[in-house]
């Protein structure tokens, strides 16, 4: 289960109506309308996350820039 970052509804990520990728993280939405709202102003909703989640999103984006879709050599 994941939480829609726009409306806070808890949804099953396999049954999400829409998803969006932002800074290396995937966000799931209960409806296409929530996805459109998020896509228009993603930073507004990212700020609602705690500092730890924001840190992990930043870390994921840096790792994607460095490693692309490949995991680090130590993780293969």
PDB file of N, CA, C and O in Angstrom:
ATOM      1  N   UNK A   1       0.837  -1.181   0.000  1.00  0.00           N
ATOM      2  CA  UNK A   1       0.000   0.000   0.000  1.00  0.00           C
ATOM      3  C   UNK A   1       0.884   1.247   0.000  1.00  0.00           C
ATOM      4  O   UNK A   1       1.909   1.283   0.663  1.00  0.00           O
ATOM      5  N   UNK A   2       0.457   2.218  -0.763  1.00  0.00           N
ATOM      6  CA  UNK A   2       1.145   3.508  -0.837  1.00  0.00           C
ATOM      7  C   UNK A   2       0.120   4.610  -0.622  1.00  0.00           C
ATOM      8  O   UNK A   2      -1.079   4.380  -0.675  1.00  0.00           O
ATOM      9  N   UNK A   3       0.611   5.803  -0.378  1.00  0.00           N
ATOM     10  CA  UNK A   3      -0.280   6.935  -0.144  1.00  0.00           C
ATOM     11  C   UNK A   3      -0.153   7.928  -1.305  1.00  0.00           C
ATOM     12  O   UNK A   3       0.939   8.294  -1.703  1.00  0.00           O
ATOM     13  N   UNK A   4      -1.316   8.328  -1.821  1.00  0.00           N
ATOM     14  CA  UNK A   4      -1.375   9.367  -2.858  1.00  0.00           C
ATOM     15  C   UNK A   4      -0.879  10.660  -2.207  1.00  0.00           C
ATOM     16  O   UNK A   4      -1.421  11.111  -1.209  1.00  0.00           O
ATOM     17  N   UNK A   5       0.168  11.248  -2.756  1.00  0.00           N
ATOM     18  CA  UNK A   5       0.798  12.420  -2.149  1.00  0.00           C
ATOM     19  C   UNK A   5      -0.087  13.670  -2.231  1.00  0.00           C
ATOM     20  O   UNK A   5       0.071  14.597  -1.454  1.00  0.00           O
ATOM     21  N   UNK A   6      -1.060  13.681  -3.144  1.00  0.00           N
ATOM     22  CA  UNK A   6      -1.924  14.852  -3.302  1.00  0.00           C
ATOM     23  C   UNK A   6      -3.095  14.803  -2.321  1.00  0.00           C
ATOM     24  O   UNK A   6      -3.333  15.745  -1.573  1.00  0.00           O
ATOM     25  N   UNK A   7      -3.839  13.697  -2.308  1.00  0.00           N
ATOM     26  CA  UNK A   7      -5.053  13.639  -1.491  1.00  0.00           C
ATOM     27  C   UNK A   7      -4.903  12.776  -0.247  1.00  0.00           C
ATOM     28  O   UNK A   7      -5.832  12.653   0.544  1.00  0.00           O
ATOM     29  N   UNK A   8      -3.751  12.110  -0.093  1.00  0.00           N
ATOM     30  CA  UNK A   8      -3.426  11.257   1.059  1.00  0.00           C
ATOM     31  C   UNK A   8      -4.236   9.969   1.128  1.00  0.00           C
ATOM     32  O   UNK A   8      -4.235   9.290   2.149  1.00  0.00           O
ATOM     33  N   UNK A   9      -4.903   9.602   0.054  1.00  0.00           N
ATOM     34  CA  UNK A   9      -5.655   8.357   0.022  1.00  0.00           C
ATOM     35  C   UNK A   9      -4.681   7.186  -0.056  1.00  0.00           C
ATOM     36  O   UNK A   9      -3.698   7.232  -0.802  1.00  0.00           O
ATOM     37  N   UNK A  10      -4.937   6.141   0.696  1.00  0.00           N
ATOM     38  CA  UNK A  10      -4.086   4.962   0.653  1.00  0.00           C
ATOM     39  C   UNK A  10      -4.578   4.058  -0.475  1.00  0.00           C
ATOM     40  O   UNK A  10      -5.766   3.750  -0.564  1.00  0.00           O
ATOM     41  N   UNK A  11      -3.650   3.657  -1.348  1.00  0.00           N
ATOM     42  CA  UNK A  11      -4.009   2.844  -2.507  1.00  0.00           C
ATOM     43  C   UNK A  11      -3.000   1.717  -2.701  1.00  0.00           C
ATOM     44  O   UNK A  11      -1.874   1.785  -2.211  1.00  0.00           O
ATOM     45  N   UNK A  12      -3.403   0.702  -3.425  1.00  0.00           N
ATOM     46  CA  UNK A  12      -2.512  -0.387  -3.792  1.00  0.00           C
ATOM     47  C   UNK A  12      -1.734   0.065  -5.024  1.00  0.00           C
ATOM     48  O   UNK A  12      -2.338   0.445  -6.029  1.00  0.00           O
ATOM     49  N   UNK A  13      -0.427   0.020  -4.965  1.00  0.00           N
ATOM     50  CA  UNK A  13       0.375   0.537  -6.087  1.00  0.00           C
ATOM     51  C   UNK A  13       0.137  -0.250  -7.377  1.00  0.00           C
ATOM     52  O   UNK A  13       0.293   0.283  -8.465  1.00  0.00           O
ATOM     53  N   UNK A  14      -0.270  -1.508  -7.273  1.00  0.00           N
ATOM     54  CA  UNK A  14      -0.555  -2.307  -8.469  1.00  0.00           C
ATOM     55  C   UNK A  14      -1.884  -1.918  -9.120  1.00  0.00           C
ATOM     56  O   UNK A  14      -2.121  -2.247 -10.271  1.00  0.00           O
ATOM     57  N   UNK A  15      -2.743  -1.263  -8.375  1.00  0.00           N
ATOM     58  CA  UNK A  15      -4.048  -0.872  -8.892  1.00  0.00           C
ATOM     59  C   UNK A  15      -4.195   0.647  -8.996  1.00  0.00           C
ATOM     60  O   UNK A  15      -5.308   1.147  -9.145  1.00  0.00           O
ATOM     61  N   UNK A  16      -3.105   1.361  -8.921  1.00  0.00           N
ATOM     62  CA  UNK A  16      -3.155   2.825  -8.994  1.00  0.00           C
ATOM     63  C   UNK A  16      -3.674   3.268 -10.356  1.00  0.00           C
ATOM     64  O   UNK A  16      -3.348   2.672 -11.387  1.00  0.00           O
ATOM     65  N   UNK A  17      -4.465   4.322 -10.347  1.00  0.00           N
ATOM     66  CA  UNK A  17      -5.037   4.850 -11.585  1.00  0.00           C
ATOM     67  C   UNK A  17      -3.977   5.547 -12.432  1.00  0.00           C
ATOM     68  O   UNK A  17      -4.095   5.613 -13.653  1.00  0.00           O
ATOM     69  N   UNK A  18      -2.950   6.078 -11.787  1.00  0.00           N
ATOM     70  CA  UNK A  18      -1.892   6.791 -12.512  1.00  0.00           C
ATOM     71  C   UNK A  18      -0.620   6.787 -11.675  1.00  0.00           C
ATOM     72  O   UNK A  18      -0.658   6.567 -10.464  1.00  0.00           O
ATOM     73  N   UNK A  19       0.505   7.022 -12.336  1.00  0.00           N
ATOM     74  CA  UNK A  19       1.776   7.163 -11.623  1.00  0.00           C
ATOM     75  C   UNK A  19       2.615   8.186 -12.352  1.00  0.00           C
ATOM     76  O   UNK A  19       2.432   8.448 -13.534  1.00  0.00           O
ATOM     77  N   UNK A  20       3.545   8.766 -11.606  1.00  0.00           N
ATOM     78  CA  UNK A  20       4.406   9.799 -12.156  1.00  0.00           C
ATOM     79  C   UNK A  20       5.795   9.631 -11.563  1.00  0.00           C
ATOM     80  O   UNK A  20       5.929   9.313 -10.381  1.00  0.00           O
ATOM     81  N   UNK A  21       6.823   9.852 -12.369  1.00  0.00           N
ATOM     82  CA  UNK A  21       8.192   9.776 -11.878  1.00  0.00           C
ATOM     83  C   UNK A  21       8.716  11.189 -11.692  1.00  0.00           C
ATOM     84  O   UNK A  21       8.535  12.057 -12.543  1.00  0.00           O
ATOM     85  N   UNK A  22       9.355  11.417 -10.545  1.00  0.00           N
ATOM     86  CA  UNK A  22       9.926  12.729 -10.265  1.00  0.00           C
ATOM     87  C   UNK A  22      11.192  12.541  -9.455  1.00  0.00           C
ATOM     88  O   UNK A  22      11.184  11.901  -8.410  1.00  0.00           O
ATOM     89  N   UNK A  23      12.297  13.049  -9.967  1.00  0.00           N
ATOM     90  CA  UNK A  23      13.613  12.967  -9.314  1.00  0.00           C
ATOM     91  C   UNK A  23      13.951  11.533  -8.909  1.00  0.00           C
ATOM     92  O   UNK A  23      14.436  11.281  -7.812  1.00  0.00           O
ATOM     93  N   UNK A  24      13.674  10.606  -9.792  1.00  0.00           N
ATOM     94  CA  UNK A  24      14.049   9.221  -9.552  1.00  0.00           C
ATOM     95  C   UNK A  24      13.090   8.424  -8.698  1.00  0.00           C
ATOM     96  O   UNK A  24      13.314   7.245  -8.473  1.00  0.00           O
ATOM     97  N   UNK A  25      12.025   9.016  -8.222  1.00  0.00           N
ATOM     98  CA  UNK A  25      11.037   8.309  -7.416  1.00  0.00           C
ATOM     99  C   UNK A  25       9.716   8.237  -8.168  1.00  0.00           C
ATOM    100  O   UNK A  25       9.369   9.146  -8.923  1.00  0.00           O
ATOM    101  N   UNK A  26       9.009   7.151  -7.943  1.00  0.00           N
ATOM    102  CA  UNK A  26       7.707   6.981  -8.576  1.00  0.00           C
ATOM    103  C   UNK A  26       6.635   7.258  -7.534  1.00  0.00           C
ATOM    104  O   UNK A  26       6.686   6.741  -6.414  1.00  0.00           O
ATOM    105  N   UNK A  27       5.673   8.076  -7.913  1.00  0.00           N
ATOM    106  CA  UNK A  27       4.540   8.408  -7.057  1.00  0.00           C
ATOM    107  C   UNK A  27       3.283   7.840  -7.705  1.00  0.00           C
ATOM    108  O   UNK A  27       3.096   7.934  -8.912  1.00  0.00           O
ATOM    109  N   UNK A  28       2.424   7.243  -6.875  1.00  0.00           N
ATOM    110  CA  UNK A  28       1.191   6.614  -7.350  1.00  0.00           C
ATOM    111  C   UNK A  28      -0.004   7.466  -6.944  1.00  0.00           C
ATOM    112  O   UNK A  28      -0.011   8.078  -5.874  1.00  0.00           O
ATOM    113  N   UNK A  29      -1.028   7.467  -7.798  1.00  0.00           N
ATOM    114  CA  UNK A  29      -2.192   8.318  -7.571  1.00  0.00           C
ATOM    115  C   UNK A  29      -3.483   7.534  -7.702  1.00  0.00           C
ATOM    116  O   UNK A  29      -3.577   6.592  -8.490  1.00  0.00           O
ATOM    117  N   UNK A  30      -4.481   7.973  -6.946  1.00  0.00           N
ATOM    118  CA  UNK A  30      -5.787   7.319  -6.966  1.00  0.00           C
ATOM    119  C   UNK A  30      -6.565   7.655  -8.225  1.00  0.00           C
ATOM    120  O   UNK A  30      -7.447   6.904  -8.634  1.00  0.00           O
ATOM    121  N   UNK A  31      -6.261   8.783  -8.842  1.00  0.00           N
ATOM    122  CA  UNK A  31      -6.977   9.227 -10.042  1.00  0.00           C
ATOM    123  C   UNK A  31      -6.058  10.062 -10.921  1.00  0.00           C
ATOM    124  O   UNK A  31      -5.069  10.627 -10.439  1.00  0.00           O
ATOM    125  N   UNK A  32      -6.394  10.137 -12.178  1.00  0.00           N
ATOM    126  CA  UNK A  32      -5.626  10.941 -13.128  1.00  0.00           C
ATOM    127  C   UNK A  32      -5.603  12.415 -12.711  1.00  0.00           C
ATOM    128  O   UNK A  32      -4.622  13.119 -12.929  1.00  0.00           O
ATOM    129  N   UNK A  33      -6.677  12.870 -12.070  1.00  0.00           N
ATOM    130  CA  UNK A  33      -6.745  14.271 -11.621  1.00  0.00           C
ATOM    131  C   UNK A  33      -5.649  14.567 -10.599  1.00  0.00           C
ATOM    132  O   UNK A  33      -5.006  15.621 -10.659  1.00  0.00           O
ATOM    133  N   UNK A  34      -5.422  13.658  -9.651  1.00  0.00           N
ATOM    134  CA  UNK A  34      -4.360  13.868  -8.656  1.00  0.00           C
ATOM    135  C   UNK A  34      -2.987  13.895  -9.327  1.00  0.00           C
ATOM    136  O   UNK A  34      -2.125  14.687  -8.963  1.00  0.00           O
ATOM    137  N   UNK A  35      -2.781  13.041 -10.324  1.00  0.00           N
ATOM    138  CA  UNK A  35      -1.511  13.028 -11.058  1.00  0.00           C
ATOM    139  C   UNK A  35      -1.291  14.370 -11.748  1.00  0.00           C
ATOM    140  O   UNK A  35      -0.201  14.931 -11.701  1.00  0.00           O
ATOM    141  N   UNK A  36      -2.331  14.904 -12.388  1.00  0.00           N
ATOM    142  CA  UNK A  36      -2.215  16.181 -13.098  1.00  0.00           C
ATOM    143  C   UNK A  36      -1.889  17.319 -12.134  1.00  0.00           C
ATOM    144  O   UNK A  36      -1.091  18.203 -12.449  1.00  0.00           O
ATOM    145  N   UNK A  37      -2.505  17.295 -10.956  1.00  0.00           N
ATOM    146  CA  UNK A  37      -2.233  18.320  -9.937  1.00  0.00           C
ATOM    147  C   UNK A  37      -0.773  18.225  -9.492  1.00  0.00           C
ATOM    148  O   UNK A  37      -0.072  19.223  -9.393  1.00  0.00           O
ATOM    149  N   UNK A  38      -0.298  17.009  -9.233  1.00  0.00           N
ATOM    150  CA  UNK A  38       1.092  16.811  -8.814  1.00  0.00           C
ATOM    151  C   UNK A  38       2.060  17.245  -9.912  1.00  0.00           C
ATOM    152  O   UNK A  38       3.032  17.947  -9.639  1.00  0.00           O
ATOM    153  N   UNK A  39       1.796  16.831 -11.146  1.00  0.00           N
ATOM    154  CA  UNK A  39       2.699  17.156 -12.256  1.00  0.00           C
ATOM    155  C   UNK A  39       2.817  18.661 -12.484  1.00  0.00           C
ATOM    156  O   UNK A  39       3.857  19.141 -12.931  1.00  0.00           O
ATOM    157  N   UNK A  40       1.773  19.403 -12.158  1.00  0.00           N
ATOM    158  CA  UNK A  40       1.803  20.861 -12.346  1.00  0.00           C
ATOM    159  C   UNK A  40       2.736  21.538 -11.336  1.00  0.00           C
ATOM    160  O   UNK A  40       3.416  22.504 -11.674  1.00  0.00           O
ATOM    161  N   UNK A  41       2.769  21.050 -10.094  1.00  0.00           N
ATOM    162  CA  UNK A  41       3.598  21.648  -9.035  1.00  0.00           C
ATOM    163  C   UNK A  41       4.177  20.574  -8.119  1.00  0.00           C
ATOM    164  O   UNK A  41       3.822  20.493  -6.947  1.00  0.00           O
ATOM    165  N   UNK A  42       5.083  19.740  -8.606  1.00  0.00           N
ATOM    166  CA  UNK A  42       5.587  18.639  -7.782  1.00  0.00           C
ATOM    167  C   UNK A  42       6.280  19.090  -6.491  1.00  0.00           C
ATOM    168  O   UNK A  42       6.110  18.470  -5.443  1.00  0.00           O
ATOM    169  N   UNK A  43       7.041  20.174  -6.553  1.00  0.00           N
ATOM    170  CA  UNK A  43       7.773  20.626  -5.362  1.00  0.00           C
ATOM    171  C   UNK A  43       6.828  20.997  -4.212  1.00  0.00           C
ATOM    172  O   UNK A  43       7.160  20.823  -3.047  1.00  0.00           O
ATOM    173  N   UNK A  44       5.665  21.499  -4.541  1.00  0.00           N
ATOM    174  CA  UNK A  44       4.678  21.858  -3.517  1.00  0.00           C
ATOM    175  C   UNK A  44       4.309  20.628  -2.691  1.00  0.00           C
ATOM    176  O   UNK A  44       4.168  20.705  -1.470  1.00  0.00           O
ATOM    177  N   UNK A  45       4.173  19.478  -3.344  1.00  0.00           N
ATOM    178  CA  UNK A  45       3.768  18.256  -2.646  1.00  0.00           C
ATOM    179  C   UNK A  45       4.949  17.518  -2.036  1.00  0.00           C
ATOM    180  O   UNK A  45       4.818  16.874  -1.006  1.00  0.00           O
ATOM    181  N   UNK A  46       6.122  17.664  -2.642  1.00  0.00           N
ATOM    182  CA  UNK A  46       7.326  17.060  -2.074  1.00  0.00           C
ATOM    183  C   UNK A  46       7.626  17.682  -0.711  1.00  0.00           C
ATOM    184  O   UNK A  46       8.057  17.003   0.208  1.00  0.00           O
ATOM    185  N   UNK A  47       7.372  18.988  -0.571  1.00  0.00           N
ATOM    186  CA  UNK A  47       7.627  19.668   0.705  1.00  0.00           C
ATOM    187  C   UNK A  47       6.765  19.125   1.828  1.00  0.00           C
ATOM    188  O   UNK A  47       7.111  19.253   2.990  1.00  0.00           O
ATOM    189  N   UNK A  48       5.617  18.499   1.478  1.00  0.00           N
ATOM    190  CA  UNK A  48       4.755  17.921   2.499  1.00  0.00           C
ATOM    191  C   UNK A  48       5.369  16.655   3.109  1.00  0.00           C
ATOM    192  O   UNK A  48       4.979  16.230   4.184  1.00  0.00           O
ATOM    193  N   UNK A  49       6.342  16.077   2.407  1.00  0.00           N
ATOM    194  CA  UNK A  49       7.013  14.880   2.907  1.00  0.00           C
ATOM    195  C   UNK A  49       7.966  15.263   4.026  1.00  0.00           C
ATOM    196  O   UNK A  49       8.439  16.386   4.108  1.00  0.00           O
ATOM    197  N   UNK A  50       8.301  14.327   4.856  1.00  0.00           N
ATOM    198  CA  UNK A  50       9.276  14.579   5.915  1.00  0.00           C
ATOM    199  C   UNK A  50      10.682  14.712   5.332  1.00  0.00           C
ATOM    200  O   UNK A  50      10.930  14.372   4.181  1.00  0.00           O
ATOM    201  N   UNK A  51      11.601  15.196   6.141  1.00  0.00           N
ATOM    202  CA  UNK A  51      12.964  15.423   5.669  1.00  0.00           C
ATOM    203  C   UNK A  51      13.620  14.131   5.203  1.00  0.00           C
ATOM    204  O   UNK A  51      14.392  14.127   4.256  1.00  0.00           O
ATOM    205  N   UNK A  52      13.320  13.008   5.847  1.00  0.00           N
ATOM    206  CA  UNK A  52      13.955  11.745   5.476  1.00  0.00           C
ATOM    207  C   UNK A  52      13.528  11.316   4.078  1.00  0.00           C
ATOM    208  O   UNK A  52      14.352  10.909   3.266  1.00  0.00           O
ATOM    209  N   UNK A  53      12.242  11.416   3.759  1.00  0.00           N
ATOM    210  CA  UNK A  53      11.751  11.047   2.434  1.00  0.00           C
ATOM    211  C   UNK A  53      12.337  11.974   1.376  1.00  0.00           C
ATOM    212  O   UNK A  53      12.734  11.528   0.298  1.00  0.00           O
ATOM    213  N   UNK A  54      12.420  13.273   1.665  1.00  0.00           N
ATOM    214  CA  UNK A  54      13.029  14.202   0.711  1.00  0.00           C
ATOM    215  C   UNK A  54      14.489  13.838   0.469  1.00  0.00           C
ATOM    216  O   UNK A  54      14.985  13.899  -0.657  1.00  0.00           O
ATOM    217  N   UNK A  55      15.202  13.453   1.537  1.00  0.00           N
ATOM    218  CA  UNK A  55      16.596  13.038   1.412  1.00  0.00           C
ATOM    219  C   UNK A  55      16.707  11.807   0.516  1.00  0.00           C
ATOM    220  O   UNK A  55      17.565  11.743  -0.366  1.00  0.00           O
ATOM    221  N   UNK A  56      15.831  10.826   0.706  1.00  0.00           N
ATOM    222  CA  UNK A  56      15.883   9.608  -0.091  1.00  0.00           C
ATOM    223  C   UNK A  56      15.579   9.886  -1.560  1.00  0.00           C
ATOM    224  O   UNK A  56      16.191   9.277  -2.446  1.00  0.00           O
ATOM    225  N   UNK A  57      14.674  10.805  -1.827  1.00  0.00           N
ATOM    226  CA  UNK A  57      14.374  11.179  -3.215  1.00  0.00           C
ATOM    227  C   UNK A  57      15.597  11.818  -3.856  1.00  0.00           C
ATOM    228  O   UNK A  57      15.969  11.510  -4.990  1.00  0.00           O
ATOM    229  N   UNK A  58      16.253  12.714  -3.117  1.00  0.00           N
ATOM    230  CA  UNK A  58      17.462  13.357  -3.640  1.00  0.00           C
ATOM    231  C   UNK A  58      18.553  12.322  -3.880  1.00  0.00           C
ATOM    232  O   UNK A  58      19.246  12.347  -4.902  1.00  0.00           O
ATOM    233  N   UNK A  59      18.731  11.404  -2.951  1.00  0.00           N
ATOM    234  CA  UNK A  59      19.739  10.360  -3.077  1.00  0.00           C
ATOM    235  C   UNK A  59      19.455   9.473  -4.290  1.00  0.00           C
ATOM    236  O   UNK A  59      20.364   9.147  -5.055  1.00  0.00           O
ATOM    237  N   UNK A  60      18.198   9.136  -4.506  1.00  0.00           N
ATOM    238  CA  UNK A  60      17.829   8.308  -5.658  1.00  0.00           C
ATOM    239  C   UNK A  60      18.143   9.021  -6.968  1.00  0.00           C
ATOM    240  O   UNK A  60      18.624   8.403  -7.917  1.00  0.00           O
ATOM    241  N   UNK A  61      17.896  10.325  -7.026  1.00  0.00           N
ATOM    242  CA  UNK A  61      18.165  11.048  -8.271  1.00  0.00           C
ATOM    243  C   UNK A  61      19.664  11.123  -8.539  1.00  0.00           C
ATOM    244  O   UNK A  61      20.099  11.004  -9.679  1.00  0.00           O
ATOM    245  N   UNK A  62      20.472  11.304  -7.505  1.00  0.00           N
ATOM    246  CA  UNK A  62      21.928  11.334  -7.674  1.00  0.00           C
ATOM    247  C   UNK A  62      22.427   9.958  -8.107  1.00  0.00           C
ATOM    248  O   UNK A  62      23.244   9.848  -9.025  1.00  0.00           O
ATOM    249  N   UNK A  63      21.918   8.899  -7.470  1.00  0.00           N
ATOM    250  CA  UNK A  63      22.339   7.551  -7.855  1.00  0.00           C
ATOM    251  C   UNK A  63      21.979   7.252  -9.301  1.00  0.00           C
ATOM    252  O   UNK A  63      22.739   6.615 -10.021  1.00  0.00           O
ATOM    253  N   UNK A  64      20.807   7.715  -9.747  1.00  0.00           N
ATOM    254  CA  UNK A  64      20.394   7.476 -11.127  1.00  0.00           C
ATOM    255  C   UNK A  64      21.316   8.212 -12.088  1.00  0.00           C
ATOM    256  O   UNK A  64      21.658   7.691 -13.145  1.00  0.00           O
ATOM    257  N   UNK A  65      21.753   9.434 -11.726  1.00  0.00           N
ATOM    258  CA  UNK A  65      22.680  10.184 -12.572  1.00  0.00           C
ATOM    259  C   UNK A  65      24.024   9.478 -12.652  1.00  0.00           C
ATOM    260  O   UNK A  65      24.646   9.419 -13.714  1.00  0.00           O
ATOM    261  N   UNK A  66      24.480   8.917 -11.538  1.00  0.00           N
ATOM    262  CA  UNK A  66      25.797   8.282 -11.498  1.00  0.00           C
ATOM    263  C   UNK A  66      25.776   6.899 -12.137  1.00  0.00           C
ATOM    264  O   UNK A  66      26.627   6.561 -12.947  1.00  0.00           O
ATOM    265  N   UNK A  67      24.770   6.091 -11.781  1.00  0.00           N
ATOM    266  CA  UNK A  67      24.741   4.698 -12.212  1.00  0.00           C
ATOM    267  C   UNK A  67      23.762   4.414 -13.339  1.00  0.00           C
ATOM    268  O   UNK A  67      23.754   3.310 -13.880  1.00  0.00           O
ATOM    269  N   UNK A  68      22.909   5.362 -13.676  1.00  0.00           N
ATOM    270  CA  UNK A  68      21.882   5.088 -14.677  1.00  0.00           C
ATOM    271  C   UNK A  68      20.917   4.048 -14.137  1.00  0.00           C
ATOM    272  O   UNK A  68      20.534   4.104 -12.973  1.00  0.00           O
ATOM    273  N   UNK A  69      20.555   3.093 -14.941  1.00  0.00           N
ATOM    274  CA  UNK A  69      19.662   2.036 -14.485  1.00  0.00           C
ATOM    275  C   UNK A  69      20.420   0.839 -13.936  1.00  0.00           C
ATOM    276  O   UNK A  69      19.805  -0.141 -13.531  1.00  0.00           O
ATOM    277  N   UNK A  70      21.728   0.914 -13.956  1.00  0.00           N
ATOM    278  CA  UNK A  70      22.551  -0.176 -13.443  1.00  0.00           C
ATOM    279  C   UNK A  70      22.806   0.003 -11.961  1.00  0.00           C
ATOM    280  O   UNK A  70      23.094   1.109 -11.505  1.00  0.00           O
ATOM    281  N   UNK A  71      22.721  -1.069 -11.177  1.00  0.00           N
ATOM    282  CA  UNK A  71      23.089  -0.946  -9.764  1.00  0.00           C
ATOM    283  C   UNK A  71      24.594  -0.792  -9.630  1.00  0.00           C
ATOM    284  O   UNK A  71      25.343  -1.140 -10.551  1.00  0.00           O
ATOM    285  N   UNK A  72      25.072  -0.271  -8.494  1.00  0.00           N
ATOM    286  CA  UNK A  72      26.518  -0.175  -8.284  1.00  0.00           C
ATOM    287  C   UNK A  72      27.167  -1.564  -8.377  1.00  0.00           C
ATOM    288  O   UNK A  72      26.511  -2.568  -8.145  1.00  0.00           O
ATOM    289  N   UNK A  73      28.447  -1.608  -8.703  1.00  0.00           N
ATOM    290  CA  UNK A  73      29.135  -2.879  -8.865  1.00  0.00           C
ATOM    291  C   UNK A  73      29.049  -3.765  -7.623  1.00  0.00           C
ATOM    292  O   UNK A  73      28.991  -4.982  -7.721  1.00  0.00           O
ATOM    293  N   UNK A  74      29.016  -3.134  -6.454  1.00  0.00           N
ATOM    294  CA  UNK A  74      28.960  -3.905  -5.219  1.00  0.00           C
ATOM    295  C   UNK A  74      27.619  -4.613  -5.035  1.00  0.00           C
ATOM    296  O   UNK A  74      27.519  -5.552  -4.274  1.00  0.00           O
ATOM    297  N   UNK A  75      26.594  -4.188  -5.743  1.00  0.00           N
ATOM    298  CA  UNK A  75      25.244  -4.733  -5.563  1.00  0.00           C
ATOM    299  C   UNK A  75      24.852  -5.723  -6.657  1.00  0.00           C
ATOM    300  O   UNK A  75      23.738  -6.216  -6.664  1.00  0.00           O
ATOM    301  N   UNK A  76      25.745  -5.985  -7.591  1.00  0.00           N
ATOM    302  CA  UNK A  76      25.419  -6.914  -8.689  1.00  0.00           C
ATOM    303  C   UNK A  76      25.562  -8.335  -8.243  1.00  0.00           C
ATOM    304  O   UNK A  76      26.269  -8.690  -7.377  1.00  0.00           O
TER     305      UNK A  76
END
